Amino acid sequence: RINLCKIINFPKVSDYRGNLTFIEGNIHVPFEIKRVYYIYDIPSGETRGGHAHIELEQVIIALSGSFEVVVDDGYTRKSFFLNRPHYGLYVPPGIWRELINFSSNSVALVLASTLYDEKDYIRDYETFKKMVSGGFWDEKKKL
Ligand code: T46
């Protein structure tokens, strides 16, 4: 399932005044956008994430600066380097994610398919692995 994690390129309108990127739900991302949040003022060396989601789909964008997103489907790990605001990483449900190596002043913008729900989080890696091997997400393929 790791190959469901994909870079999505967004439209970029450039002219002498600069660049403009726009993102429309169900058009440029494969879900309706229900929530937007951003992570910023990250102290040097800190990491974010370290969990998986039951239902939530997200697109993670480096609005400013750069960082890496390490994704893990329970079998395979893959790392994506994000450093421009005109593309993002789509992360489907059932993927463990960690955000690492933030540059100074980086801002991670996240588009989310659901409202915040703590019950959707799997914060224990062993529990995640058990759910993967039990086939929990096998019927929930998307993209
Ligand atoms: C993810 C990564 C990339 C809310 O109250 N509402 C929200 O919408 C969110 C996202 C968080 N919170 C609260 C829950 C915690 O008390 O904010 C606190 C910090 O959240 P968390 O520790 O989950 O933050 P991260 O940066 O580790 O994870 C977040 C998202 O939660 C997660 O879905 O994929 O960013």
CSV table of N, CA, C and O and ligand atoms in Angstrom, one decimal, residues 35-37 39 47-51 53 56 58 60 97 99 110 115-116 118 121 123, ligand 1:
chain,number,residue,atom,x,y,z
A,35,ARG,N,-11.0,20.1,6.7
A,35,ARG,CA,-10.2,20.7,7.8
A,35,ARG,C,-8.8,21.1,7.2
A,35,ARG,O,-8.3,20.4,6.4
A,36,VAL,N,-8.3,22.2,7.7
A,36,VAL,CA,-7.0,22.6,7.3
A,36,VAL,C,-6.3,22.9,8.6
A,36,VAL,O,-6.8,23.5,9.5
A,37,TYR,N,-5.0,22.4,8.8
A,37,TYR,CA,-4.2,22.9,9.9
A,37,TYR,C,-2.8,23.0,9.5
A,37,TYR,O,-2.4,22.6,8.4
A,39,ILE,N,1.4,23.4,10.9
A,39,ILE,CA,2.4,23.2,12.0
A,39,ILE,C,3.5,24.1,11.7
A,39,ILE,O,4.1,24.2,10.6
A,47,THR,N,10.4,16.4,15.9
A,47,THR,CA,9.7,15.6,14.9
A,47,THR,C,8.2,15.7,15.2
A,47,THR,O,7.8,16.0,16.4
A,48,ARG,N,7.4,15.5,14.2
A,48,ARG,CA,5.9,15.5,14.4
A,48,ARG,C,5.3,14.2,13.9
A,48,ARG,O,6.0,13.5,13.2
A,49,GLY,N,4.1,14.0,14.1
A,49,GLY,CA,3.5,12.7,13.6
A,49,GLY,C,3.8,11.6,14.6
A,49,GLY,O,3.8,11.7,15.8
A,50,GLY,N,4.1,10.4,14.0
A,50,GLY,CA,4.3,9.2,14.8
A,50,GLY,C,3.0,8.6,15.2
A,50,GLY,O,2.7,8.2,16.3
A,51,HIS,N,2.2,8.4,14.1
A,51,HIS,CA,0.9,7.7,14.3
A,51,HIS,C,0.3,7.4,12.9
A,51,HIS,O,0.9,7.9,11.9
A,53,HIS,N,-3.7,6.7,10.8
A,53,HIS,CA,-5.2,7.0,10.9
A,53,HIS,C,-6.0,5.9,10.4
A,53,HIS,O,-5.7,5.3,9.4
A,56,LEU,N,-8.8,8.9,8.1
A,56,LEU,CA,-8.4,10.2,7.6
A,56,LEU,C,-7.4,10.1,6.4
A,56,LEU,O,-6.5,9.3,6.4
A,58,GLN,N,-5.1,12.7,4.0
A,58,GLN,CA,-4.5,14.0,4.1
A,58,GLN,C,-3.5,14.3,2.9
A,58,GLN,O,-3.0,13.4,2.3
A,60,ILE,N,-0.1,16.7,2.6
A,60,ILE,CA,0.8,17.5,3.4
A,60,ILE,C,1.7,18.3,2.5
A,60,ILE,O,2.2,17.8,1.5
A,97,ARG,N,3.0,7.8,9.8
A,97,ARG,CA,3.8,8.9,9.2
A,97,ARG,C,4.6,9.6,10.3
A,97,ARG,O,4.1,9.8,11.4
A,99,LEU,N,7.1,13.3,10.5
A,99,LEU,CA,7.6,14.4,9.8
A,99,LEU,C,8.9,14.8,10.6
A,99,LEU,O,8.9,15.0,11.8
A,110,VAL,N,-1.6,21.2,6.2
A,110,VAL,CA,-2.2,19.9,5.9
A,110,VAL,C,-3.6,20.0,5.6
A,110,VAL,O,-4.4,20.7,6.3
A,115,LEU,N,-13.0,16.1,10.0
A,115,LEU,CA,-12.8,16.9,11.2
A,115,LEU,C,-11.9,16.2,12.2
A,115,LEU,O,-11.7,15.0,12.1
A,116,TYR,N,-11.4,16.9,13.1
A,116,TYR,CA,-10.5,16.3,14.1
A,116,TYR,C,-11.2,15.3,15.0
A,116,TYR,O,-12.3,15.6,15.5
A,118,GLU,N,-9.9,12.3,17.8
A,118,GLU,CA,-8.8,11.6,18.4
A,118,GLU,C,-9.0,10.1,18.3
A,118,GLU,O,-8.1,9.3,18.2
A,121,TYR,N,-7.1,8.1,15.6
A,121,TYR,CA,-5.6,8.0,15.7
A,121,TYR,C,-5.2,6.6,16.2
A,121,TYR,O,-5.8,6.1,17.1
A,123,ARG,N,-1.8,5.5,17.8
A,123,ARG,CA,-0.6,6.1,18.2
A,123,ARG,C,0.5,5.1,18.7
A,123,ARG,O,1.5,5.5,19.2
B,1,T46,C1,-0.8,14.2,11.2
B,1,T46,C2,0.4,15.1,11.3
B,1,T46,C3,1.0,15.4,10.0
B,1,T46,C4,-6.6,19.4,17.5
B,1,T46,O1,-7.2,19.7,18.5
B,1,T46,N1,-7.1,19.5,16.2
B,1,T46,C5,-6.5,19.2,15.1
B,1,T46,O2,-7.0,19.3,14.0
B,1,T46,C6,-5.2,18.6,15.2
B,1,T46,C7,-4.4,18.2,13.9
B,1,T46,C8,-4.6,18.5,16.4
B,1,T46,N2,-5.3,18.9,17.5
B,1,T46,C9,-4.6,18.7,18.9
B,1,T46,C10,-4.4,17.3,19.3
B,1,T46,C11,-3.2,17.4,20.2
B,1,T46,O3,-3.6,17.7,21.5
B,1,T46,O4,-3.4,19.3,18.8
B,1,T46,C12,-2.4,18.6,19.6
B,1,T46,C13,-1.2,18.1,18.8
B,1,T46,O5,-1.6,17.1,17.8
B,1,T46,P1,-0.7,16.0,17.4
B,1,T46,O6,0.2,15.5,18.5
B,1,T46,O7,-1.5,14.9,16.7
B,1,T46,O8,0.3,16.7,16.3
B,1,T46,P2,1.2,16.1,15.2
B,1,T46,O9,1.9,17.2,14.5
B,1,T46,O10,2.1,15.0,15.8
B,1,T46,O11,0.2,15.4,14.1
B,1,T46,C14,-0.5,16.2,13.2
B,1,T46,C15,-1.9,15.5,13.0
B,1,T46,O12,-2.5,15.3,14.3
B,1,T46,C16,-1.8,14.2,12.3
B,1,T46,O13,-3.1,13.8,11.8
B,1,T46,O14,-0.9,13.4,10.3
B,1,T46,O15,0.1,16.3,12.0
